[in-house]
Tab-separated table of C-alpha atoms in Angstrom:
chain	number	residue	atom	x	y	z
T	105	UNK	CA	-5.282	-15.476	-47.517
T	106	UNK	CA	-4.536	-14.334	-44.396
T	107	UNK	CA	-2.433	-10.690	-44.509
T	108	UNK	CA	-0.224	-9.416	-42.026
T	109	UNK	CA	2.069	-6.346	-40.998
T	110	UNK	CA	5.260	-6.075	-40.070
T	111	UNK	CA	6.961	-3.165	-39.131
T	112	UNK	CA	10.503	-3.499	-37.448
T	113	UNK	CA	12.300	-0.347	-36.118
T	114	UNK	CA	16.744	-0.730	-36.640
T	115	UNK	CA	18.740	1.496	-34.645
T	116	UNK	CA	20.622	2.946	-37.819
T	117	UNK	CA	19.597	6.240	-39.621
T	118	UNK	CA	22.267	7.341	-42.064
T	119	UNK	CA	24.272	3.779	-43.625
T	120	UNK	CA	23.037	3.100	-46.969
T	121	UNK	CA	24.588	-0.261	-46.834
T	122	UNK	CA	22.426	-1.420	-44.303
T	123	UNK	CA	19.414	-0.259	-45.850
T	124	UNK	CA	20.291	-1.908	-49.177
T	125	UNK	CA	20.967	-5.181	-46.959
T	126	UNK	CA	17.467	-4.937	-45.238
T	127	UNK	CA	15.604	-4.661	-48.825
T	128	UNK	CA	18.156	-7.281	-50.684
T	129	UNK	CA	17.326	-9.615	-47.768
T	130	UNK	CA	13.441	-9.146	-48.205
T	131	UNK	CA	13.665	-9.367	-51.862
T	132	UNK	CA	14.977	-12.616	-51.670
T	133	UNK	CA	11.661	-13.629	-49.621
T	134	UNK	CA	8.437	-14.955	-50.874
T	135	UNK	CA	5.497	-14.051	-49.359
T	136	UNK	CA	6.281	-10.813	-48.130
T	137	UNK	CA	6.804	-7.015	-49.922
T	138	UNK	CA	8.578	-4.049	-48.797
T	139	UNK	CA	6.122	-1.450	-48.325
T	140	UNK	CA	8.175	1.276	-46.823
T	141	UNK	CA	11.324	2.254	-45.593
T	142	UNK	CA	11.827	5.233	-43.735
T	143	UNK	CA	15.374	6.492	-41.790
T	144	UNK	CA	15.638	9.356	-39.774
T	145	UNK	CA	18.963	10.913	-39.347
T	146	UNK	CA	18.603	12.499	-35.623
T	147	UNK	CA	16.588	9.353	-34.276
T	148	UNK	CA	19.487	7.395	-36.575
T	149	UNK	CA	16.725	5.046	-36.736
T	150	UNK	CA	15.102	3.509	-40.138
T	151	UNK	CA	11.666	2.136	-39.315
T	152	UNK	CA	10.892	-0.993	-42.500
T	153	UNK	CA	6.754	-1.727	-43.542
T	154	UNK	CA	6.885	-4.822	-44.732
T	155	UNK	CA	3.540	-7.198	-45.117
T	156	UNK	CA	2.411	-10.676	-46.219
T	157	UNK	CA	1.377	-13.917	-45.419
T	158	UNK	CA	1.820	-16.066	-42.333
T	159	UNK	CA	4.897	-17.578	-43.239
T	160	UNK	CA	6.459	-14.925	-45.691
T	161	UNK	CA	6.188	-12.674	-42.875
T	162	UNK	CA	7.959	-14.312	-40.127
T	163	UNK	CA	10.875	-15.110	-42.877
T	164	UNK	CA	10.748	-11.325	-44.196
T	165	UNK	CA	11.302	-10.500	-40.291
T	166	UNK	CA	13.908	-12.757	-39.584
T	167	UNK	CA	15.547	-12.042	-42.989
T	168	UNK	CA	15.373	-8.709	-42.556
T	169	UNK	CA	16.593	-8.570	-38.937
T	170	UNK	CA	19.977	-10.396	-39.564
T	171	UNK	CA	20.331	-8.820	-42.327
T	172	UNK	CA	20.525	-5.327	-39.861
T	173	UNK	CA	22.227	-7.302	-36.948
T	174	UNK	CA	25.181	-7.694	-39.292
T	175	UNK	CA	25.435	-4.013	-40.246
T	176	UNK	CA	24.615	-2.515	-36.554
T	177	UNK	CA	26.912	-2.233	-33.716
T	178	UNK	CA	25.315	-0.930	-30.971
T	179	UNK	CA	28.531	-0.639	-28.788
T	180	UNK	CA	28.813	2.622	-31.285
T	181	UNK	CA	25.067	3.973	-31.809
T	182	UNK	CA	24.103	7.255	-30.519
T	183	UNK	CA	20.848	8.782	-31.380
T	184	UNK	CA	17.877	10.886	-30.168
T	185	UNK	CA	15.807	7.545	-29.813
T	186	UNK	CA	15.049	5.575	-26.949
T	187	UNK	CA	15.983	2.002	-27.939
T	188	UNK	CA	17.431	-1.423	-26.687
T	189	UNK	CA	19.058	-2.485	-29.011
T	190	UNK	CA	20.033	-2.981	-32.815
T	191	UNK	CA	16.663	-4.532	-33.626
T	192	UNK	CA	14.960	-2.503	-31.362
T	193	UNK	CA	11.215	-3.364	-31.805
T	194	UNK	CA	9.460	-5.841	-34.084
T	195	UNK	CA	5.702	-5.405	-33.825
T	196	UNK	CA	3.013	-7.705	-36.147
T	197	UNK	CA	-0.010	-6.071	-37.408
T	198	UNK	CA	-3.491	-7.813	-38.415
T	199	UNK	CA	-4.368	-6.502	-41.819
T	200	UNK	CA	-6.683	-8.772	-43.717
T	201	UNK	CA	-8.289	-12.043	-42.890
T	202	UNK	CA	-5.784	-12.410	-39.600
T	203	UNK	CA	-6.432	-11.785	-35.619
T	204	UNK	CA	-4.408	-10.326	-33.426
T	205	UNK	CA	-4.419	-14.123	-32.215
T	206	UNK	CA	-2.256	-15.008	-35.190
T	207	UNK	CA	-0.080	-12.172	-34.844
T	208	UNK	CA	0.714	-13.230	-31.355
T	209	UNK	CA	1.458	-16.489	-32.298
T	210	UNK	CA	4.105	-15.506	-35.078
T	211	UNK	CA	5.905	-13.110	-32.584
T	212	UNK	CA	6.532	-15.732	-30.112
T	213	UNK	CA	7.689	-17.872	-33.147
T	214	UNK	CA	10.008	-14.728	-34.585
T	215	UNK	CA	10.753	-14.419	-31.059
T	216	UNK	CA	12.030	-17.943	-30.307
T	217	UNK	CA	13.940	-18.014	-33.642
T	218	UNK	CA	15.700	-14.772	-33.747
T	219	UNK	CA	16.963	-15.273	-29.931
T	220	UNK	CA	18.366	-18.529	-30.814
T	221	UNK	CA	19.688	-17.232	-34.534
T	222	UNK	CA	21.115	-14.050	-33.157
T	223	UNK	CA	21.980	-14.845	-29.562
T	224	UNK	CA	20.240	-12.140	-27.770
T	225	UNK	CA	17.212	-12.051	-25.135
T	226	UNK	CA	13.852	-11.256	-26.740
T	227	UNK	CA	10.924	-9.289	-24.884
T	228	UNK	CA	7.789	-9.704	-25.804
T	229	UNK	CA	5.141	-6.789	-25.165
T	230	UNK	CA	1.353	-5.184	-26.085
T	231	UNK	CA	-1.040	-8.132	-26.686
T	232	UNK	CA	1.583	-11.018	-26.770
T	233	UNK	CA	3.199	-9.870	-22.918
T	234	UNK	CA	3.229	-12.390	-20.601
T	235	UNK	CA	3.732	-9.811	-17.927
T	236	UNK	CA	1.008	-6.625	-17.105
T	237	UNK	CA	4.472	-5.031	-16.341
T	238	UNK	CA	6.095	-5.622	-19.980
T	239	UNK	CA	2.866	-4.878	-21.864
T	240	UNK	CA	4.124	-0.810	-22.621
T	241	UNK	CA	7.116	-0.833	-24.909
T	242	UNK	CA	8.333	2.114	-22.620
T	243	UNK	CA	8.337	-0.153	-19.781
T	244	UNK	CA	10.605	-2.428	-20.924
T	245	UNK	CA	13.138	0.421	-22.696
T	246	UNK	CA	13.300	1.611	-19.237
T	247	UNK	CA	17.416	1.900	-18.554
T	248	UNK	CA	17.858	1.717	-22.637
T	249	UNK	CA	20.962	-0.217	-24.190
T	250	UNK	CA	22.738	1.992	-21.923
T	251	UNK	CA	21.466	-0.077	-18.602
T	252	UNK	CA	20.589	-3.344	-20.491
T	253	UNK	CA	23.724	-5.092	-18.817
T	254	UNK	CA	22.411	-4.183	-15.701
T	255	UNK	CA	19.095	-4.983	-15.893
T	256	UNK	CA	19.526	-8.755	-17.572
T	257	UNK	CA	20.738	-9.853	-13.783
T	258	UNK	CA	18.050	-8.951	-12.161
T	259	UNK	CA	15.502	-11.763	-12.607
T	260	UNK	CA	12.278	-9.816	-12.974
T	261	UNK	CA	13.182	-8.768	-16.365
T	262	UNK	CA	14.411	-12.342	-17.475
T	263	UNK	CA	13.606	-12.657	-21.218
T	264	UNK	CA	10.891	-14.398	-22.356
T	265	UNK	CA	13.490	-15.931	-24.830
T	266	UNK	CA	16.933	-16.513	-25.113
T	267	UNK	CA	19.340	-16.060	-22.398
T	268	UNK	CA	20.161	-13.368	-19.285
T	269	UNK	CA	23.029	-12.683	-21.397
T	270	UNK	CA	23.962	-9.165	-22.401
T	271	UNK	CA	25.188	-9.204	-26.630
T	272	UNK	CA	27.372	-5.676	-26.696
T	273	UNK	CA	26.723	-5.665	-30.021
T	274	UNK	CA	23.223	-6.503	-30.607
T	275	UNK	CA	21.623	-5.628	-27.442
T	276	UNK	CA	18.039	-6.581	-26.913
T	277	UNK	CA	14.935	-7.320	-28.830
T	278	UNK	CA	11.389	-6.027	-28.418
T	279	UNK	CA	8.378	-8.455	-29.857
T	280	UNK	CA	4.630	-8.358	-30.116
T	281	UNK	CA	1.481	-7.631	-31.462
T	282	UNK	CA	-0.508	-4.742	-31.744
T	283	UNK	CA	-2.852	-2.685	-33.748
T	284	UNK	CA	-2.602	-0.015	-36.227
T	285	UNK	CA	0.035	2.664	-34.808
T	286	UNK	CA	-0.073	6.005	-35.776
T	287	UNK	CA	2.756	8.472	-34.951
T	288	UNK	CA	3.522	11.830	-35.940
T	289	UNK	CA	6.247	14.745	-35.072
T	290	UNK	CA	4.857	17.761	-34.035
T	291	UNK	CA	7.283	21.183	-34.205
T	292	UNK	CA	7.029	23.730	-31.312
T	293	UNK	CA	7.561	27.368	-31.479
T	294	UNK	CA	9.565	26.976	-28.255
T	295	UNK	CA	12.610	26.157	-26.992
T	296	UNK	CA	11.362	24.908	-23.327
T	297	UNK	CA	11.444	21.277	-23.383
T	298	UNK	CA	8.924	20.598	-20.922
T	299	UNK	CA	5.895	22.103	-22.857
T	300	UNK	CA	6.886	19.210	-25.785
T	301	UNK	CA	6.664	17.033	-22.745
T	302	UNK	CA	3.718	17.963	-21.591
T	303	UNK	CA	1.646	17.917	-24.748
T	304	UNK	CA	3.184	14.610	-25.794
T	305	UNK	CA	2.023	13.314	-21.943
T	306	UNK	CA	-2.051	14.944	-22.818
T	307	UNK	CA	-1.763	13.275	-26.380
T	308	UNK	CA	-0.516	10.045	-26.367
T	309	UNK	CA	-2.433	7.360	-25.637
T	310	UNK	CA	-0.096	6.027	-23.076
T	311	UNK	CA	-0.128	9.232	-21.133
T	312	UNK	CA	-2.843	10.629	-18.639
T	313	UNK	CA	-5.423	11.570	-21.247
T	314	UNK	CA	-6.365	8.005	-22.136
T	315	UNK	CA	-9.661	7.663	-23.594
């Protein structure tokens, strides 16, 4: 059986009622299992690890994602995070017996589903972009919810699903597949703001020091 990760990142940190909607919705799907939920207050942003088989995983994502789009309003969402939109990113992970080939091909299902189910454009990015220029998740954040209205008129950045149309609400959605991800919070004895930035720039794989 063929085993893959999801792991969707909400724009809420602190509302237990969405949280308990996210896992009720996921508990109600077969083929999939809640691994891991984790908010974060500042970010107000709950990242879900969910994994499972081809199907159950799509219908855990979709599940779980309008399960959140009911309980998010972005037109009210402040937070420390850059982010899009409600559902902000929804990457799929090969874990056992699956390629990164089959995770592509259930993000551009997910992604064709939850645009027409939810009414908002879907990007899709890493290994499943259709673009070089919306391969980097930062790339396509660029202007955040904030300049999302903006940014659906100009054609280059067209979604790959759903329509030009800006959802107040909902904003945008992020799809794609990708490898493992590893992230981590480092704390600074400093208060100067650029030395975090310049670390983060040498560390990160998507800054200068690329190996």
């Amino acid at each position: 059986m063929k085993i893959i990760e999801c792991v969707p990142n909400f724009s809420e940190g602190k509302n237990e009622n969405t949280f308990a909607a996210i896992k009720l919705a996921l508990e109600k799907t077969g083929g999939v299992k809640l691994l891991n939920l984790e908010p974060d207050a500042d970010y107000n942003r709950v990242v879900v690890t969910m994994a499972g088989d081809e199907n159950g995983i799509l219908e855990g994502a979709v599940n779980a994602c309008k399960a959140a789009a009911e309980n998010i309003d972005m037109t009210t969402h402040k937070g420390e995070h850059p982010r899009l939109g409600a559902i902000d990113v929804v990457p799929f992970v090969p874990v056992k017996n699956s390629t990164m080939e089959d995770c592509i091909k259930i993000a551009e299902k997910f992604g064709e589903r939850i645009s027409k189910e939810l009414g908002v454009p879907v990007y899709l990015y890493e290994e499943a972009a259709r673009k070089p220029e919306r391969k980097s998740l930062s790339d396509i954040r660029k202007g955040e919810y904030e300049g999302l209205e903006e940014k659906l008129k100009d054609p280059e950045w067209a979604p790959d699903y759903g329509e030009a149309k800006f959802n107040p609400k909902l904003g945008a959605i992020v799809t794609g597949a990708r490898f493992f991800l590893i992230a981590y919070n480092v704390n600074i004895k400093s208060t100067d703001v650029n030395i975090a930035k310049e670390i983060a720039e040498i560390l990160r794989e998507s800054g200068r020091a690329k190996r």
